[in-house]
Structures are given as C-alpha cells and as structure tokens.
Short mmCIF file of C-alpha atoms and ligand atoms in Angstrom, two decimals:
data_model
loop_
_atom_site.label_atom_id
_atom_site.label_comp_id
_atom_site.label_asym_id
_atom_site.label_seq_id
_atom_site.Cartn_x
_atom_site.Cartn_y
_atom_site.Cartn_z
CA MET A 15 -118.96 64.71 62.62
CA GLN A 16 -116.61 63.70 65.75
CA ASP A 17 -115.29 66.58 65.41
CA PHE A 18 -118.32 69.00 64.91
CA ILE A 19 -119.40 66.69 68.08
CA THR A 20 -115.83 67.40 70.40
CA ARG A 21 -115.79 70.73 69.54
CA LEU A 22 -119.41 71.29 70.12
CA PRO A 23 -119.62 73.15 73.86
CA LYS A 24 -121.66 70.52 75.96
CA ALA A 25 -123.10 71.64 79.18
CA GLU A 26 -124.43 68.42 80.98
CA LEU A 27 -127.22 68.38 83.50
CA HIS A 28 -127.23 64.72 84.65
CA LEU A 29 -124.41 63.12 85.74
CA HIS A 30 -123.71 61.27 89.12
CA ILE A 31 -120.06 62.15 90.40
CA GLU A 32 -119.71 58.32 91.81
CA GLY A 33 -121.28 57.45 88.61
CA SER A 34 -117.79 58.46 86.84
CA LEU A 35 -115.38 56.47 89.24
CA GLU A 36 -112.95 55.32 86.69
CA PRO A 37 -111.88 51.49 87.47
CA GLU A 38 -108.22 52.80 87.86
CA LEU A 39 -108.75 55.71 90.19
CA MET A 40 -110.88 52.75 92.13
CA PHE A 41 -107.91 50.59 92.38
CA ALA A 42 -105.65 53.50 93.65
CA LEU A 43 -107.94 54.85 96.26
CA ALA A 44 -108.31 51.22 97.57
CA GLU A 45 -104.78 51.59 97.69
CA ARG A 46 -104.67 54.95 99.46
CA ASN A 47 -107.20 53.91 102.25
CA GLY A 48 -106.43 50.18 102.86
CA VAL A 49 -110.09 49.32 101.10
CA ALA A 50 -110.53 45.97 99.99
CA LEU A 51 -112.53 45.60 96.82
CA PRO A 52 -113.98 41.91 95.21
CA TYR A 53 -112.07 42.09 91.96
CA ALA A 54 -108.90 40.99 91.10
CA SER A 55 -107.88 43.48 88.73
CA ILE A 56 -109.95 46.79 86.45
CA GLU A 57 -109.88 44.29 83.85
CA ALA A 58 -112.43 42.17 85.91
CA VAL A 59 -114.15 45.33 87.51
CA ARG A 60 -114.85 46.48 83.46
CA GLU A 61 -116.00 42.77 83.01
CA ALA A 62 -118.00 42.82 85.73
CA TYR A 63 -120.55 45.53 84.11
CA GLN A 64 -123.54 44.10 83.12
CA PHE A 65 -126.95 45.14 84.29
CA ASP A 66 -129.21 43.65 83.80
CA ASP A 67 -131.49 46.64 84.89
CA LEU A 68 -131.13 49.43 87.49
CA GLN A 69 -130.62 47.80 90.57
CA SER A 70 -127.93 45.62 88.72
CA PHE A 71 -125.68 48.18 88.41
CA LEU A 72 -126.74 49.92 92.07
CA VAL A 73 -125.01 47.09 93.78
CA LEU A 74 -122.05 47.88 92.09
CA TYR A 75 -122.51 52.03 92.03
CA TYR A 76 -122.63 51.48 95.91
CA GLN A 77 -120.06 48.79 96.28
CA GLY A 78 -117.65 51.10 94.10
CA MET A 79 -117.75 54.11 95.52
CA SER A 80 -116.44 52.10 99.33
CA VAL A 81 -113.03 54.03 98.08
CA LEU A 82 -113.83 57.50 98.29
CA ARG A 83 -113.17 58.40 102.61
CA THR A 84 -111.71 61.63 102.66
CA ALA A 85 -112.24 65.36 101.26
CA GLU A 86 -109.20 64.64 99.09
CA ASP A 87 -111.23 61.25 97.21
CA PHE A 88 -113.58 63.18 96.49
CA PHE A 89 -111.62 66.16 94.89
CA ASP A 90 -109.97 63.39 93.34
CA LEU A 91 -112.79 61.68 92.08
CA ALA A 92 -114.29 65.04 90.22
CA MET A 93 -111.03 66.57 89.20
CA ASP A 94 -111.05 63.17 87.85
CA TYR A 95 -114.14 63.71 85.03
CA PHE A 96 -113.62 67.25 84.66
CA ARG A 97 -110.19 66.45 83.10
CA ARG A 98 -111.86 64.04 80.82
CA ALA A 99 -114.74 66.06 80.37
CA SER A 100 -113.32 68.70 78.99
CA ALA A 101 -111.27 66.77 76.94
CA GLU A 102 -113.70 66.52 75.21
CA GLY A 103 -115.68 69.52 75.16
CA VAL A 104 -117.94 69.70 78.10
CA VAL A 105 -117.76 73.19 79.30
CA HIS A 106 -120.58 72.90 82.54
CA VAL A 107 -120.92 70.01 84.33
CA GLU A 108 -123.81 69.82 87.38
CA LEU A 109 -122.95 66.90 89.34
CA HIS A 110 -124.78 65.02 91.25
CA PHE A 111 -123.79 63.41 94.41
CA ASP A 112 -125.52 60.59 97.45
CA PRO A 113 -125.04 61.53 100.50
CA GLN A 114 -126.51 58.99 102.05
CA ALA A 115 -124.91 56.52 100.11
CA HIS A 116 -121.02 58.42 102.55
CA LEU A 117 -123.43 59.07 105.75
CA ALA A 118 -124.21 55.19 105.73
CA ARG A 119 -120.77 54.73 105.53
CA GLY A 120 -119.20 57.38 108.93
CA ILE A 121 -118.57 59.52 105.83
CA GLU A 122 -119.40 62.97 106.85
CA LEU A 123 -121.51 65.47 104.78
CA GLY A 124 -118.65 68.17 104.37
CA VAL A 125 -115.92 65.95 103.64
CA VAL A 126 -118.28 65.10 100.55
CA ILE A 127 -118.59 68.65 100.09
CA GLU A 128 -116.02 70.12 100.59
CA GLY A 129 -114.01 68.28 98.59
CA LEU A 130 -116.09 68.30 95.83
CA ALA A 131 -116.50 72.31 95.32
CA ARG A 132 -112.98 72.61 96.02
CA ALA A 133 -112.69 71.11 92.42
CA CYS A 134 -115.67 72.77 91.07
CA ARG A 135 -113.60 75.78 92.11
CA LEU A 136 -110.15 74.35 90.77
CA ALA A 137 -112.18 73.15 87.13
CA SER A 138 -113.60 76.82 86.40
CA ARG A 139 -109.79 78.40 86.86
CA GLU A 140 -108.05 75.71 85.15
CA LEU A 141 -110.26 74.06 82.88
CA ASP A 142 -112.77 77.34 81.91
CA LEU A 143 -115.04 74.26 83.04
CA SER A 144 -118.25 75.40 85.36
CA SER A 145 -120.17 73.11 87.17
CA ALA A 146 -123.04 72.83 89.96
CA LEU A 147 -123.52 70.79 92.30
CA ILE A 148 -126.97 68.84 93.15
CA MET A 149 -127.59 67.07 96.25
CA ALA A 150 -129.74 63.74 95.56
CA PHE A 151 -131.78 61.74 98.34
CA LEU A 152 -131.99 57.88 97.24
CA ARG A 153 -135.42 56.97 97.43
CA ASP A 154 -134.57 53.78 98.25
CA ARG A 155 -133.93 54.70 101.88
CA PRO A 156 -137.16 56.34 104.37
CA ALA A 157 -138.39 60.21 103.39
CA ASP A 158 -137.62 61.13 107.19
CA GLU A 159 -133.92 59.98 106.22
CA ALA A 160 -133.99 62.39 103.36
CA MET A 161 -135.37 65.15 105.54
CA GLN A 162 -132.60 64.68 108.33
CA VAL A 163 -129.62 64.96 105.30
CA LEU A 164 -131.69 68.55 103.75
CA GLU A 165 -131.10 70.00 107.82
CA ARG A 166 -127.76 68.96 108.62
CA ALA A 167 -127.21 70.13 105.43
CA ALA A 168 -127.28 73.58 106.65
CA PRO A 169 -124.20 74.71 106.85
CA TYR A 170 -123.63 73.71 102.57
CA TRP A 171 -127.42 75.25 101.84
CA GLU A 172 -126.13 77.83 99.67
CA MET A 173 -123.56 75.72 98.01
CA LEU A 174 -126.79 73.90 96.54
CA ASP A 175 -127.75 74.80 93.26
CA ALA A 176 -130.60 71.99 93.39
CA ILE A 177 -131.98 68.67 94.78
CA GLY A 178 -132.35 65.95 93.15
CA LEU A 179 -134.05 62.34 93.68
CA ASP A 180 -132.52 58.94 92.66
CA SER A 181 -131.78 55.59 93.46
CA ALA A 182 -134.01 52.40 93.16
CA GLU A 183 -137.23 53.60 91.30
CA HIS A 184 -139.63 50.72 91.29
CA GLY A 185 -142.39 51.50 94.02
CA HIS A 186 -140.55 54.18 95.43
CA PRO A 187 -142.85 57.17 94.17
CA PRO A 188 -142.24 60.50 93.69
CA GLN A 189 -145.35 61.17 96.30
CA LYS A 190 -142.87 59.23 99.39
CA PHE A 191 -140.79 62.81 99.58
CA VAL A 192 -143.38 65.86 98.91
CA GLU A 193 -142.13 67.09 102.44
CA VAL A 194 -138.49 66.90 101.93
CA PHE A 195 -139.07 68.89 98.47
CA GLU A 196 -142.10 71.15 99.77
CA ARG A 197 -139.31 71.88 102.67
CA ALA A 198 -136.12 72.55 99.80
CA ARG A 199 -138.40 75.07 97.70
CA ALA A 200 -139.22 76.74 101.41
CA LEU A 201 -135.73 77.11 101.45
CA GLY A 202 -135.16 78.38 98.84
CA ILE A 203 -133.36 75.13 96.46
CA ALA A 204 -134.59 74.33 93.40
CA ARG A 205 -135.72 70.96 92.31
CA VAL A 206 -135.10 68.10 89.92
CA ALA A 207 -135.92 64.66 90.29
CA HIS A 208 -135.45 60.55 88.06
CA ALA A 209 -138.58 60.02 87.24
CA GLY A 210 -139.38 57.77 84.26
CA GLU A 211 -136.45 55.94 83.58
CA GLU A 212 -137.56 52.34 85.33
CA GLY A 213 -141.13 54.34 86.94
CA PRO A 214 -144.41 54.56 84.82
CA ALA A 215 -145.33 58.13 83.39
CA ALA A 216 -147.27 58.82 86.11
CA TYR A 217 -144.34 59.01 88.05
CA ILE A 218 -143.29 62.19 86.01
CA ALA A 219 -146.50 63.17 86.62
CA GLN A 220 -146.12 63.17 90.14
CA ALA A 221 -143.25 64.77 89.82
CA LEU A 222 -144.68 68.14 88.19
CA ASP A 223 -147.94 67.80 90.35
CA LEU A 224 -146.20 67.57 93.85
CA LEU A 225 -142.68 68.14 93.98
CA ASP A 226 -142.08 71.08 91.60
CA VAL A 227 -139.48 70.38 90.26
CA CYS A 228 -137.73 72.48 87.03
CA ARG A 229 -136.28 69.46 85.24
CA ILE A 230 -137.02 65.98 84.90
CA ASP A 231 -133.70 63.58 85.30
CA HIS A 232 -134.38 60.67 82.72
CA GLY A 233 -137.97 60.64 81.76
CA VAL A 234 -138.21 58.60 78.64
CA ARG A 235 -141.10 57.19 79.39
CA CYS A 236 -143.44 59.86 79.08
CA LEU A 237 -144.18 58.01 75.30
CA GLU A 238 -146.53 56.43 77.38
CA ASP A 239 -148.70 59.60 78.37
CA PRO A 240 -149.95 61.58 75.58
CA ALA A 241 -151.99 63.82 78.07
CA LEU A 242 -148.37 64.04 80.00
CA VAL A 243 -146.26 64.48 77.02
CA GLU A 244 -148.31 66.86 75.21
CA ARG A 245 -148.21 68.94 78.99
CA LEU A 246 -144.09 67.98 79.26
CA ARG A 247 -143.98 70.23 75.67
CA ALA A 248 -146.69 73.35 76.95
CA LEU A 249 -144.75 73.27 80.19
CA ARG A 250 -140.40 74.15 78.09
CA MET A 251 -139.95 71.05 80.77
CA PRO A 252 -136.11 70.11 80.20
CA LEU A 253 -135.92 66.65 79.79
CA THR A 254 -132.24 64.72 80.71
CA VAL A 255 -131.83 61.84 78.88
CA CYS A 256 -129.20 59.51 78.75
CA PRO A 257 -129.22 57.17 75.87
CA LEU A 258 -126.12 55.23 76.75
CA SER A 259 -126.98 54.64 80.42
CA ASN A 260 -130.97 53.46 79.09
CA VAL A 261 -129.19 50.70 76.86
CA LYS A 262 -127.00 49.46 79.24
CA LEU A 263 -129.76 49.19 82.06
CA LYS A 264 -131.53 47.89 79.55
CA VAL A 265 -134.42 50.12 79.24
CA VAL A 266 -133.96 49.98 76.10
CA GLU A 267 -132.44 47.13 73.94
CA ARG A 268 -130.61 48.65 71.52
CA ILE A 269 -129.68 52.72 71.15
CA ASP A 270 -131.81 52.09 67.57
CA ASP A 271 -134.55 51.35 70.04
CA HIS A 272 -134.05 54.56 72.13
CA PRO A 273 -137.12 56.85 71.66
CA LEU A 274 -135.53 60.28 71.84
CA PRO A 275 -136.74 60.67 68.39
CA GLN A 276 -140.36 60.76 68.88
CA LEU A 277 -139.29 62.65 71.85
CA LEU A 278 -137.10 65.13 69.07
CA GLU A 279 -140.71 65.04 67.34
CA ALA A 280 -142.92 65.44 70.09
CA GLY A 281 -141.22 69.10 70.37
CA LEU A 282 -139.93 68.62 73.46
CA LEU A 283 -136.78 70.23 75.57
CA LEU A 284 -134.04 67.86 75.70
CA THR A 285 -130.36 67.23 76.49
CA ILE A 286 -127.79 64.20 76.35
CA ASN A 287 -126.34 63.31 78.84
CA SER A 288 -123.70 60.53 81.03
CA ASP A 289 -125.72 59.45 84.16
CA ASP A 290 -122.92 57.31 85.12
CA PRO A 291 -119.91 57.67 82.74
CA ALA A 292 -117.14 54.53 84.48
CA TYR A 293 -119.96 52.27 83.90
CA PHE A 294 -122.43 53.25 81.21
CA GLY A 295 -119.55 53.12 78.93
CA GLY A 296 -118.98 56.55 77.53
CA GLY A 297 -118.99 60.25 78.68
CA MET A 298 -120.86 63.04 76.55
CA ARG A 299 -119.24 62.60 73.21
CA ASP A 300 -119.83 59.13 73.52
CA ASN A 301 -123.34 60.00 74.02
CA PHE A 302 -123.68 62.31 71.44
CA LEU A 303 -121.87 60.22 68.80
CA ALA A 304 -123.79 56.79 69.51
CA CYS A 305 -127.20 59.18 69.10
CA GLN A 306 -126.18 60.43 65.78
CA ARG A 307 -125.19 57.30 64.48
CA ALA A 308 -128.23 55.55 65.14
CA PHE A 309 -130.96 58.47 64.22
CA GLY A 310 -128.82 60.32 61.61
CA TRP A 311 -129.15 63.56 63.63
CA SER A 312 -127.73 66.79 61.48
CA GLU A 313 -125.77 69.62 62.90
CA ALA A 314 -128.54 71.88 63.37
CA THR A 315 -129.86 69.22 65.65
CA LEU A 316 -127.04 68.36 67.78
CA LEU A 317 -126.44 72.56 67.87
CA GLY A 318 -130.47 72.44 69.52
CA LEU A 319 -129.01 70.04 71.68
CA ALA A 320 -126.47 71.34 73.37
CA ARG A 321 -128.44 74.78 73.54
CA ASN A 322 -131.32 74.05 74.92
CA ALA A 323 -128.90 72.18 78.15
CA ILE A 324 -126.35 75.64 78.40
CA GLU A 325 -130.15 77.68 78.26
CA VAL A 326 -131.48 75.71 80.91
CA ALA A 327 -127.85 75.02 83.38
CA PHE A 328 -127.59 76.35 86.17
CA MET A 329 -126.05 78.93 85.94
CA ASP A 330 -124.90 82.48 86.10
CA PRO A 331 -126.23 84.85 82.89
CA ALA A 332 -122.48 86.23 82.22
CA ARG A 333 -121.49 82.01 81.84
CA ARG A 334 -124.75 81.43 80.09
CA SER A 335 -124.16 84.53 77.15
CA GLU A 336 -120.73 83.41 77.11
CA LEU A 337 -121.41 79.99 75.96
CA LEU A 338 -124.43 80.40 73.75
CA VAL A 339 -121.75 83.30 71.92
CA ARG A 340 -119.43 80.25 71.84
CA LEU A 341 -121.42 77.84 70.73
CA GLU A 342 -123.73 79.94 68.03
CA SER A 343 -119.69 80.59 66.63
CA MET A 344 -120.53 76.80 65.50
CA ALA A 345 -123.57 76.70 63.44
N1 HPA B 30 -130.98 56.03 88.32
C1 HPA B 30 -130.66 55.86 89.27
N2 HPA B 30 -130.07 56.67 90.66
C2 HPA B 30 -128.89 56.62 90.11
C3 HPA B 30 -128.59 55.92 88.66
C4 HPA B 30 -129.45 55.73 87.21
O1 HPA B 30 -129.38 55.55 86.62
N3 HPA B 30 -127.46 56.35 89.36
C5 HPA B 30 -126.91 56.92 89.84
N4 HPA B 30 -128.02 56.44 90.47
ZN1 ZN B 31 -129.25 59.00 86.76
#
C-alpha cells in the first residue's frame, strides 16, 4: 500500500509554501541573511512544534518565515519543497503564499513572486512537476490592506491562478472580504478561501454566497450543517482537506477521529493535502498513508481522491489529460 500511495500521481491543492520551510533550510537561510533565530538547534525547532490550536501555530509560522528575504530565498524554499514532493509522487502543487507577512517585513511583492515563479518554471522542466500560484490574504489583517495588496499585484495578475484567504479564522468571517473578492472576480482571477477549519459552518456558506469561491480550503466543519453538506455535494464544491494538519492543530484529537469517512459518505468532492508539511509532521504521502491506515481505505478510494484533485486543479487541459491517463493506468 505504501508503494501504491507513493506511485499514485498526487496533485496538492492546499499548501502554504512558507509552511514547507524545514528547520534545516531555516537555519541555512538565517545564516546566509544574518537573521537571529530563537532556537539553539534544528532539534529544538522540531521540539517547539507542539500546537494547541491554529493561533499557536501561526505565531511560529510567521516567526519562521523571518529568514526569507531575497528572491533567491523564495526560490530555494520552493525548490526544496518541489524536490521532496516530487520524490513522494507529487506531480502538481498549488502554492498559497502570504504577501502581507512579507510586506510587513519590508520584502517587496516582486521579490516573493519572482523567486517562487522561477522555482515553478524549473520544477516543470527538471521534475515534470506543474504548479499554480495562489496569493492569499491574511484575514486577521484589515480588508483595506488586502485590497491594496491586490492592486499592488497588478504587474503579476497574469501569473496568479487564484487568490485565497488564510490565517486566524475566528472572528474574521469571509464577509469582511467581499469587496476584495469582488475586485478579483472583476479582474478574472479565481477565488478560494479557507473556511470551516476552526470557524463555524456558517463561514463556509458565507464563502460560497459572498466570495463566489470555486473551492473551500479545509471545510471539515460543514458536517455541523446538513443543509450545507447537501449544497456542497450538489455543487460538487471541492474541499481541500488536510488530515495531519487537523490533528496537529487539534481540530480533531486523533487521526481516527477525523471526519473524512463521514465526508466521503456524504458524497462530497474531497482532496487530500498537507497544508504546512514542515510544521505538521508530513507531506502528501504521509497524509494519504495516515488516512489509509486509520480508515482502511482501498486502492479505489485512494485513486478517487487523487483523481478529484487532478480534475479540479488549476492546470491546462493537456496536462490534466496527461495526468488522468497516468492515474488511470494504476487502476
Ligand atoms: N490555516 C489558516 N491559515 C494558515 C494555515 C492554516 O492551516 N497555514 C498557514 N496559514
Ligand atoms: Zn491552509
């Protein structure tokens, strides 16, 4: 089964590239840039990764990214992840990035996007790994600021596959970002949003009603509202579920308690993702494997989940066909 999961062509639709920063690279970049880290060693970094909730993770996540300063750093960050992901059978990665977290440290948008985009081009050539860029807004920052970032991104609009919404969910409903998402829609940029990770099912409904998203990131709390579940099913709205993230941030206590079996039973369009693999204890292979072990999933179930991701990914039709052929050859 482990071998089957590794060979399965996996598309990852929910990854925060800053959350793929492994402690080894964090130390190397800290040295290169003369940034002081509050950790004595690589082991100490890993030991610090014990979280009580989303907020306790976000503190270390924003602190960790302080080592990223130049386009080269963002290039190295993404290439480091692409190589690891490719080695575990990931064929396509959609990366969220958080421009506000970098702008706040004086790092220009162009530095971030050009570094990431260069890695995306090299990964396509060297690793046969396709990718998409999702510029995410921090929902715990003012909506005005998000709007300014969207406008400032004008030279890069063509390079963005979507905008997203992440960071602390409690008290920051989708409603707060109606105008920003409306502007993106007018620009022809697709929209996704985190909703129903820690926040209530009502935030998922708001993301659909007010932000016109084509995908819900996480969405696991939809089960609290049966009418919403039916709506998500009828719409074939993709949910990008992140099982190990949910355990690590205590959305669920143990992987065995994860609602994935109920979500599947409800007929929802689900995908499996790693979210912040450097912080949550595993990449795509580990997420698939943990679920397979916990729920006894068959090869057919695993194929179905991998197929969902390829079908709804931001990728060109030729690439989608190629990956679907590769996937079906395993069935
Ligand atoms: N949830 C919300 N915001 C985030 C996350 C997450 O899991 N990771 C990085 N930003
Ligand atoms: Zn996320």
